PDB file of C-alpha atoms in Angstrom:
ATOM      1  CA  MET E   1      -5.486  21.436   8.787  1.00  0.00           C
ATOM      2  CA  LYS E   2      -7.505  23.819   6.678  1.00  0.00           C
ATOM      3  CA  SER E   3      -4.481  24.927   4.700  1.00  0.00           C
ATOM      4  CA  THR E   4      -3.593  21.258   3.986  1.00  0.00           C
ATOM      5  CA  ARG E   5      -7.072  20.482   2.734  1.00  0.00           C
ATOM      6  CA  ALA E   6      -7.071  23.680   0.621  1.00  0.00           C
ATOM      7  CA  ALA E   7      -3.831  22.645  -0.972  1.00  0.00           C
ATOM      8  CA  VAL E   8      -5.111  19.161  -1.823  1.00  0.00           C
ATOM      9  CA  CYS E   9      -8.159  20.484  -3.625  1.00  0.00           C
ATOM     10  CA  ALA E  10      -6.545  23.681  -4.895  1.00  0.00           C
ATOM     11  CA  ASP E  11      -9.246  25.834  -6.489  1.00  0.00           C
ATOM     12  CA  ARG E  12     -11.823  23.085  -6.316  1.00  0.00           C
ATOM     13  CA  MET E  13     -13.430  24.331  -3.092  1.00  0.00           C
ATOM     14  CA  VAL E  14     -16.930  25.765  -3.029  1.00  0.00           C
ATOM     15  CA  SER E  15     -19.416  26.931  -0.376  1.00  0.00           C
ATOM     16  CA  MET E  16     -22.930  25.495  -0.231  1.00  0.00           C
ATOM     17  CA  SER E  17     -24.470  28.756  -1.464  1.00  0.00           C
ATOM     18  CA  ARG E  18     -22.165  28.898  -4.512  1.00  0.00           C
ATOM     19  CA  LEU E  19     -22.750  25.242  -5.271  1.00  0.00           C
ATOM     20  CA  VAL E  20     -26.543  25.695  -5.259  1.00  0.00           C
ATOM     21  CA  ASN E  21     -26.277  28.696  -7.592  1.00  0.00           C
ATOM     22  CA  ASP E  22     -24.029  26.965 -10.132  1.00  0.00           C
ATOM     23  CA  LEU E  23     -24.290  23.193  -9.604  1.00  0.00           C
ATOM     24  CA  SER E  24     -23.795  22.208 -13.207  1.00  0.00           C
ATOM     25  CA  SER E  25     -20.455  23.995 -13.620  1.00  0.00           C
ATOM     26  CA  TRP E  26     -19.068  22.567 -10.366  1.00  0.00           C
ATOM     27  CA  ALA E  27     -20.249  19.089 -11.356  1.00  0.00           C
ATOM     28  CA  HIS E  28     -18.415  19.568 -14.679  1.00  0.00           C
ATOM     29  CA  LYS E  29     -15.284  20.683 -12.820  1.00  0.00           C
ATOM     30  CA  ALA E  30     -15.477  17.552 -10.616  1.00  0.00           C
ATOM     31  CA  ARG E  31     -15.678  15.364 -13.694  1.00  0.00           C
ATOM     32  CA  GLU E  32     -13.002  17.038 -15.755  1.00  0.00           C
ATOM     33  CA  GLU E  33     -10.499  18.304 -13.205  1.00  0.00           C
ATOM     34  CA  GLY E  34     -10.875  16.266 -10.006  1.00  0.00           C
ATOM     35  CA  PRO E  35     -12.813  16.176  -6.740  1.00  0.00           C
ATOM     36  CA  VAL E  36     -14.569  19.367  -5.628  1.00  0.00           C
ATOM     37  CA  LEU E  37     -14.513  19.965  -1.898  1.00  0.00           C
ATOM     38  CA  ILE E  38     -17.828  21.392  -0.663  1.00  0.00           C
ATOM     39  CA  MET E  39     -17.517  23.604   2.408  1.00  0.00           C
ATOM     40  CA  ARG E  40     -20.227  24.152   5.043  1.00  0.00           C
ATOM     41  CA  TYR E  41     -19.743  26.700   7.832  1.00  0.00           C
ATOM     42  CA  GLU E  42     -16.169  27.077   6.593  1.00  0.00           C
ATOM     43  CA  GLU E  43     -15.416  23.395   7.231  1.00  0.00           C
ATOM     44  CA  PRO E  44     -15.012  20.536   4.762  1.00  0.00           C
ATOM     45  CA  TRP E  45     -18.317  18.706   4.392  1.00  0.00           C
ATOM     46  CA  VAL E  46     -18.541  16.435   1.335  1.00  0.00           C
ATOM     47  CA  CYS E  47     -16.813  16.013  -2.056  1.00  0.00           C
ATOM     48  CA  LEU E  48     -18.151  15.860  -5.606  1.00  0.00           C
ATOM     49  CA  VAL E  49     -16.308  13.053  -7.351  1.00  0.00           C
ATOM     50  CA  ASP E  50     -16.524  11.777 -10.908  1.00  0.00           C
ATOM     51  CA  TYR E  51     -18.534   8.544 -10.975  1.00  0.00           C
ATOM     52  CA  HIS E  52     -15.868   6.422 -12.727  1.00  0.00           C
ATOM     53  CA  ALA E  53     -13.152   7.832 -10.499  1.00  0.00           C
ATOM     54  CA  TRP E  54     -15.240   6.850  -7.458  1.00  0.00           C
ATOM     55  CA  LEU E  55     -15.740   3.315  -8.728  1.00  0.00           C
ATOM     56  CA  GLN E  56     -11.991   2.939  -9.219  1.00  0.00           C
ATOM     57  CA  ILE E  57     -11.301   4.275  -5.700  1.00  0.00           C
ATOM     58  CA  ASP E  58     -14.078   2.224  -4.048  1.00  0.00           C
ATOM     59  CA  ALA E  59     -13.460  -1.113  -5.795  1.00  0.00           C
ATOM     60  CA  LEU E  60     -11.574  -3.492  -3.505  1.00  0.00           C
ATOM     61  CA  GLN E  61     -10.065  -5.155  -6.587  1.00  0.00           C
ATOM     62  CA  THR E  62      -7.694  -2.164  -6.476  1.00  0.00           C
ATOM     63  CA  TYR E  63      -6.325  -3.501  -3.199  1.00  0.00           C
ATOM     64  CA  ARG E  64      -5.970  -7.093  -4.388  1.00  0.00           C
ATOM     65  CA  PRO E  65      -2.396  -8.251  -3.661  1.00  0.00           C
ATOM     66  CA  PRO E  66      -0.171  -9.229  -6.542  1.00  0.00           C
ATOM     67  CA  GLU E  67      -0.476 -12.769  -7.880  1.00  0.00           C
ATOM     68  CA  GLY E  68       2.485 -14.085  -5.846  1.00  0.00           C
ATOM     69  CA  HIS E  69       1.179 -12.817  -2.507  1.00  0.00           C
ATOM     70  CA  PRO E  70       0.324 -15.541   0.005  1.00  0.00           C
ATOM     71  CA  LEU E  71      -3.218 -14.201   0.486  1.00  0.00           C
ATOM     72  CA  VAL E  72      -4.022 -14.772  -3.191  1.00  0.00           C
ATOM     73  CA  GLY E  73      -2.960 -18.382  -2.997  1.00  0.00           C
ATOM     74  CA  LEU E  74      -4.835 -18.861   0.318  1.00  0.00           C
ATOM     75  CA  ARG E  75      -8.015 -17.353  -1.106  1.00  0.00           C
ATOM     76  CA  ARG E  76      -7.791 -19.667  -4.107  1.00  0.00           C
ATOM     77  CA  ALA E  77      -7.192 -22.678  -1.877  1.00  0.00           C
ATOM     78  CA  ILE E  78     -10.137 -22.085   0.406  1.00  0.00           C
ATOM     79  CA  ASP E  79     -12.495 -21.253  -2.477  1.00  0.00           C
ATOM     80  CA  THR E  80     -11.558 -24.541  -4.162  1.00  0.00           C
ATOM     81  CA  LEU E  81     -12.578 -26.449  -1.068  1.00  0.00           C
ATOM     82  CA  LEU E  82     -15.769 -24.449  -0.549  1.00  0.00           C
ATOM     83  CA  ALA E  83     -16.852 -25.179  -4.147  1.00  0.00           C
ATOM     84  CA  TYR E  84     -17.708 -28.668  -2.884  1.00  0.00           C
ATOM     85  CA  GLU E  85     -19.607 -27.429   0.149  1.00  0.00           C
ATOM     86  CA  ALA E  86     -22.684 -25.677  -1.317  1.00  0.00           C
ATOM     87  CA  ALA E  87     -25.075 -27.082   1.187  1.00  0.00           C
ATOM     88  CA  LEU E  88     -22.922 -26.207   4.173  1.00  0.00           C
ATOM     89  CA  VAL E  89     -22.336 -22.688   2.890  1.00  0.00           C
ATOM     90  CA  LEU E  90     -26.070 -22.106   2.337  1.00  0.00           C
ATOM     91  CA  ALA E  91     -26.995 -23.468   5.781  1.00  0.00           C
ATOM     92  CA  LEU E  92     -24.317 -21.254   7.402  1.00  0.00           C
ATOM     93  CA  ALA E  93     -25.715 -18.130   5.701  1.00  0.00           C
ATOM     94  CA  GLU E  94     -29.221 -18.977   6.934  1.00  0.00           C
ATOM     95  CA  ARG E  95     -27.979 -19.237  10.526  1.00  0.00           C
ATOM     96  CA  SER E  96     -25.820 -16.123  10.344  1.00  0.00           C
ATOM     97  CA  GLN E  97     -26.708 -13.277  12.699  1.00  0.00           C
ATOM     98  CA  SER E  98     -24.878 -10.765  10.507  1.00  0.00           C
ATOM     99  CA  ARG E  99     -26.514 -12.038   7.266  1.00  0.00           C
ATOM    100  CA  MET E 100     -23.116 -12.496   5.717  1.00  0.00           C
ATOM    101  CA  PRO E 101     -22.798 -15.186   3.012  1.00  0.00           C
ATOM    102  CA  GLY E 102     -21.390 -18.472   4.265  1.00  0.00           C
ATOM    103  CA  GLN E 103     -18.233 -18.265   2.189  1.00  0.00           C
ATOM    104  CA  MET E 104     -17.403 -14.852   3.610  1.00  0.00           C
ATOM    105  CA  LEU E 105     -17.817 -16.103   7.161  1.00  0.00           C
ATOM    106  CA  ILE E 106     -15.479 -19.014   6.602  1.00  0.00           C
ATOM    107  CA  ARG E 107     -12.869 -16.839   4.909  1.00  0.00           C
ATOM    108  CA  ALA E 108     -13.090 -14.389   7.796  1.00  0.00           C
ATOM    109  CA  TRP E 109     -12.439 -17.155  10.351  1.00  0.00           C
ATOM    110  CA  LEU E 110      -9.569 -18.456   8.184  1.00  0.00           C
ATOM    111  CA  LEU E 111      -8.064 -14.971   8.421  1.00  0.00           C
ATOM    112  CA  GLN E 112      -8.370 -15.060  12.219  1.00  0.00           C
ATOM    113  CA  ILE E 113      -6.492 -18.384  12.227  1.00  0.00           C
ATOM    114  CA  VAL E 114      -3.669 -17.590   9.811  1.00  0.00           C
ATOM    115  CA  TYR E 115      -2.931 -14.185  11.422  1.00  0.00           C
ATOM    116  CA  SER E 116      -3.485 -15.463  14.994  1.00  0.00           C
ATOM    117  CA  VAL E 117      -5.963 -12.640  15.638  1.00  0.00           C
ATOM    118  CA  GLY E 118      -6.824 -12.587  19.286  1.00  0.00           C
ATOM    119  CA  GLY E 119     -10.599 -12.386  18.996  1.00  0.00           C
ATOM    120  CA  ALA E 120     -13.496 -11.940  16.580  1.00  0.00           C
ATOM    121  CA  ASP E 121     -14.008  -8.358  17.776  1.00  0.00           C
ATOM    122  CA  THR E 122     -10.329  -7.585  16.928  1.00  0.00           C
ATOM    123  CA  LEU E 123     -10.776  -9.221  13.510  1.00  0.00           C
ATOM    124  CA  ARG E 124     -13.851  -7.096  12.890  1.00  0.00           C
ATOM    125  CA  GLU E 125     -11.840  -3.987  13.837  1.00  0.00           C
ATOM    126  CA  GLY E 126      -9.144  -4.999  11.386  1.00  0.00           C
ATOM    127  CA  LEU E 127     -11.661  -5.325   8.584  1.00  0.00           C
ATOM    128  CA  ALA E 128     -12.571  -1.651   9.187  1.00  0.00           C
ATOM    129  CA  TYR E 129      -9.254  -0.460   7.852  1.00  0.00           C
ATOM    130  CA  ASN E 130      -7.412  -3.386   6.176  1.00  0.00           C
ATOM    131  CA  MET E 131      -8.639  -3.415   2.607  1.00  0.00           C
ATOM    132  CA  ARG E 132      -6.679  -6.506   1.677  1.00  0.00           C
ATOM    133  CA  TRP E 133      -8.506  -8.362   4.407  1.00  0.00           C
ATOM    134  CA  ARG E 134     -11.778  -7.132   3.104  1.00  0.00           C
ATOM    135  CA  TRP E 135     -10.898  -8.256  -0.371  1.00  0.00           C
ATOM    136  CA  PHE E 136      -9.936 -11.700   0.992  1.00  0.00           C
ATOM    137  CA  VAL E 137     -13.235 -12.078   2.879  1.00  0.00           C
ATOM    138  CA  GLY E 138     -15.115 -11.269  -0.290  1.00  0.00           C
ATOM    139  CA  TYR E 139     -16.314  -7.712  -0.151  1.00  0.00           C
ATOM    140  CA  ASP E 140     -16.458  -5.955  -3.526  1.00  0.00           C
ATOM    141  CA  TYR E 141     -16.326  -2.318  -2.422  1.00  0.00           C
ATOM    142  CA  ALA E 142     -14.597  -0.414   0.402  1.00  0.00           C
ATOM    143  CA  SER E 143     -17.870   1.473   1.000  1.00  0.00           C
ATOM    144  CA  GLN E 144     -19.818  -1.691   1.788  1.00  0.00           C
ATOM    145  CA  GLN E 145     -21.090  -1.718   5.343  1.00  0.00           C
ATOM    146  CA  LEU E 146     -19.465  -4.127   7.736  1.00  0.00           C
ATOM    147  CA  PRO E 147     -21.642  -6.235  10.074  1.00  0.00           C
ATOM    148  CA  ALA E 148     -22.363  -5.075  13.615  1.00  0.00           C
ATOM    149  CA  VAL E 149     -19.659  -6.198  16.036  1.00  0.00           C
ATOM    150  CA  GLU E 150     -21.944  -8.301  18.207  1.00  0.00           C
ATOM    151  CA  ALA E 151     -23.469 -10.185  15.271  1.00  0.00           C
ATOM    152  CA  PHE E 152     -20.048 -10.775  13.735  1.00  0.00           C
ATOM    153  CA  VAL E 153     -18.623 -12.106  17.020  1.00  0.00           C
ATOM    154  CA  GLN E 154     -21.599 -14.537  17.305  1.00  0.00           C
ATOM    155  CA  ASP E 155     -21.082 -15.721  13.772  1.00  0.00           C
ATOM    156  CA  MET E 156     -17.392 -16.432  14.315  1.00  0.00           C
ATOM    157  CA  ALA E 157     -18.260 -18.387  17.438  1.00  0.00           C
ATOM    158  CA  MET E 158     -20.761 -20.418  15.332  1.00  0.00           C
ATOM    159  CA  VAL E 159     -18.218 -21.030  12.589  1.00  0.00           C
ATOM    160  CA  SER E 160     -15.406 -22.084  14.915  1.00  0.00           C
ATOM    161  CA  ALA E 161     -17.737 -24.575  16.656  1.00  0.00           C
ATOM    162  CA  ASP E 162     -18.802 -26.377  13.458  1.00  0.00           C
ATOM    163  CA  PRO E 163     -16.834 -29.586  12.967  1.00  0.00           C
ATOM    164  CA  ARG E 164     -17.314 -29.499   9.177  1.00  0.00           C
ATOM    165  CA  ILE E 165     -15.843 -26.008   8.938  1.00  0.00           C
ATOM    166  CA  ILE E 166     -12.997 -26.874  11.272  1.00  0.00           C
ATOM    167  CA  GLU E 167     -12.141 -29.784   8.940  1.00  0.00           C
ATOM    168  CA  ILE E 168     -12.322 -27.589   5.831  1.00  0.00           C
ATOM    169  CA  VAL E 169      -9.982 -25.005   7.273  1.00  0.00           C
ATOM    170  CA  PHE E 170      -7.650 -27.707   8.550  1.00  0.00           C
ATOM    171  CA  ARG E 171      -7.489 -29.285   5.060  1.00  0.00           C
ATOM    172  CA  CYS E 172      -6.870 -25.837   3.504  1.00  0.00           C
ATOM    173  CA  LEU E 173      -3.903 -25.254   5.868  1.00  0.00           C
ATOM    174  CA  ASP E 174      -2.626 -28.829   5.719  1.00  0.00           C
ATOM    175  CA  HIS E 175      -2.690 -29.179   1.932  1.00  0.00           C
ATOM    176  CA  SER E 176      -1.688 -25.634   1.006  1.00  0.00           C
ATOM    177  CA  SER E 177       1.938 -25.218   0.071  1.00  0.00           C
ATOM    178  CA  ILE E 178       1.820 -21.527   1.018  1.00  0.00           C
ATOM    179  CA  ILE E 179       1.339 -22.324   4.696  1.00  0.00           C
ATOM    180  CA  ASP E 180       4.846 -23.263   5.753  1.00  0.00           C
ATOM    181  CA  ALA E 181       7.738 -21.958   7.748  1.00  0.00           C
ATOM    182  CA  GLY E 182       8.982 -19.937   4.802  1.00  0.00           C
ATOM    183  CA  VAL E 183       5.912 -17.715   4.544  1.00  0.00           C
ATOM    184  CA  SER E 184       6.527 -14.778   6.872  1.00  0.00           C
ATOM    185  CA  GLU E 185       3.177 -13.185   5.998  1.00  0.00           C
ATOM    186  CA  PHE E 186       1.251 -15.530   8.306  1.00  0.00           C
ATOM    187  CA  SER E 187       1.464 -16.510  11.969  1.00  0.00           C
ATOM    188  CA  VAL E 188      -0.837 -19.498  11.879  1.00  0.00           C
ATOM    189  CA  ASN E 189      -2.535 -20.470  15.099  1.00  0.00           C
ATOM    190  CA  THR E 190      -1.915 -24.202  14.550  1.00  0.00           C
ATOM    191  CA  GLY E 191      -2.522 -24.969  18.250  1.00  0.00           C
ATOM    192  CA  LEU E 192      -6.071 -23.634  18.091  1.00  0.00           C
ATOM    193  CA  ILE E 193      -7.078 -25.458  14.875  1.00  0.00           C
ATOM    194  CA  GLN E 194      -5.575 -28.712  16.105  1.00  0.00           C
ATOM    195  CA  ALA E 195      -7.295 -28.354  19.512  1.00  0.00           C
ATOM    196  CA  LEU E 196     -10.672 -27.629  17.879  1.00  0.00           C
ATOM    197  CA  ARG E 197     -10.233 -30.595  15.550  1.00  0.00           C
ATOM    198  CA  ALA E 198      -9.348 -32.916  18.440  1.00  0.00           C
ATOM    199  CA  ARG E 199     -12.350 -31.726  20.417  1.00  0.00           C
ATOM    200  CA  SER E 200     -14.609 -32.341  17.441  1.00  0.00           C
ATOM    201  CA  ALA E 201     -13.304 -35.915  17.171  1.00  0.00           C
ATOM    202  CA  LEU E 202     -13.936 -36.470  20.864  1.00  0.00           C
ATOM    203  CA  ASP E 203     -17.450 -35.111  20.638  1.00  0.00           C
ATOM    204  CA  ALA E 204     -18.165 -37.332  17.621  1.00  0.00           C
ATOM    205  CA  THR E 205     -16.868 -40.380  19.497  1.00  0.00           C
ATOM    206  CA  ALA E 206     -18.904 -39.528  22.594  1.00  0.00           C
ATOM    207  CA  ALA E 207     -21.998 -39.182  20.436  1.00  0.00           C
ATOM    208  CA  GLY E 208     -21.338 -42.560  18.849  1.00  0.00           C
ATOM    209  CA  GLY E 209     -20.811 -40.996  15.438  1.00  0.00           C
ATOM    210  CA  ASP E 210     -18.729 -42.961  12.945  1.00  0.00           C
ATOM    211  CA  LYS E 211     -18.898 -40.624   9.941  1.00  0.00           C
ATOM    212  CA  PRO E 212     -15.986 -38.445   8.803  1.00  0.00           C
ATOM    213  CA  VAL E 213     -16.166 -34.873   9.998  1.00  0.00           C
ATOM    214  CA  GLY E 214     -15.769 -33.219   6.561  1.00  0.00           C
ATOM    215  CA  GLY E 215     -18.488 -32.710   3.940  1.00  0.00           C
ATOM    216  CA  ALA E 216     -18.086 -33.521   0.246  1.00  0.00           C
ATOM    217  CA  GLN E 217     -14.491 -34.387  -0.531  1.00  0.00           C
ATOM    218  CA  PRO E 218     -12.733 -32.707  -3.464  1.00  0.00           C
ATOM    219  CA  PRO E 219     -10.760 -34.955  -5.768  1.00  0.00           C
ATOM    220  CA  GLN E 220      -7.160 -35.596  -4.648  1.00  0.00           C
TER     221      GLN E 220
END
């Protein structure tokens, strides 16, 4: 493993003592030639990386799928619907255990639906390594900290129990031309969303409610 790391960084390896004695020259090397691997106790420890190079590496826009990818169309579709739901999105963020913005929580649950992810904990695990998923949810940088698992699971339970959000996601899937039998990218859990919608309707009937489930309606 050491030989592989040495080959990757070539001559850009430096011990802590050498770094301290000549920091400016090593910083210049990192900026002009590439990342400098800093060794501690003969093991890789940290890297010096040019600031602009780091921004390019860290930015999740780098992982944005090409324009024709189904995730791009799905993100656009859900964002169009959420643009009419400012009050709902704000209220959701205020109730969030993870302190995630409301739009991000709804997008995350939509991911769970369209990929038939078994549980919120599994979805959270996927967000740890799937940069396209992170981009879809709304993170800007790969280095941004993800929410704690327990808080995220609680938030997904809250989102999936809200009749207004269920209706928004249903409309997104129902009206979006990208969710069809020809899109192999997705494995939509239609049974779950239909069951949740039916349960919401029954609950509304039992409560004597006669208002539509959804919030503000976008123009048709």
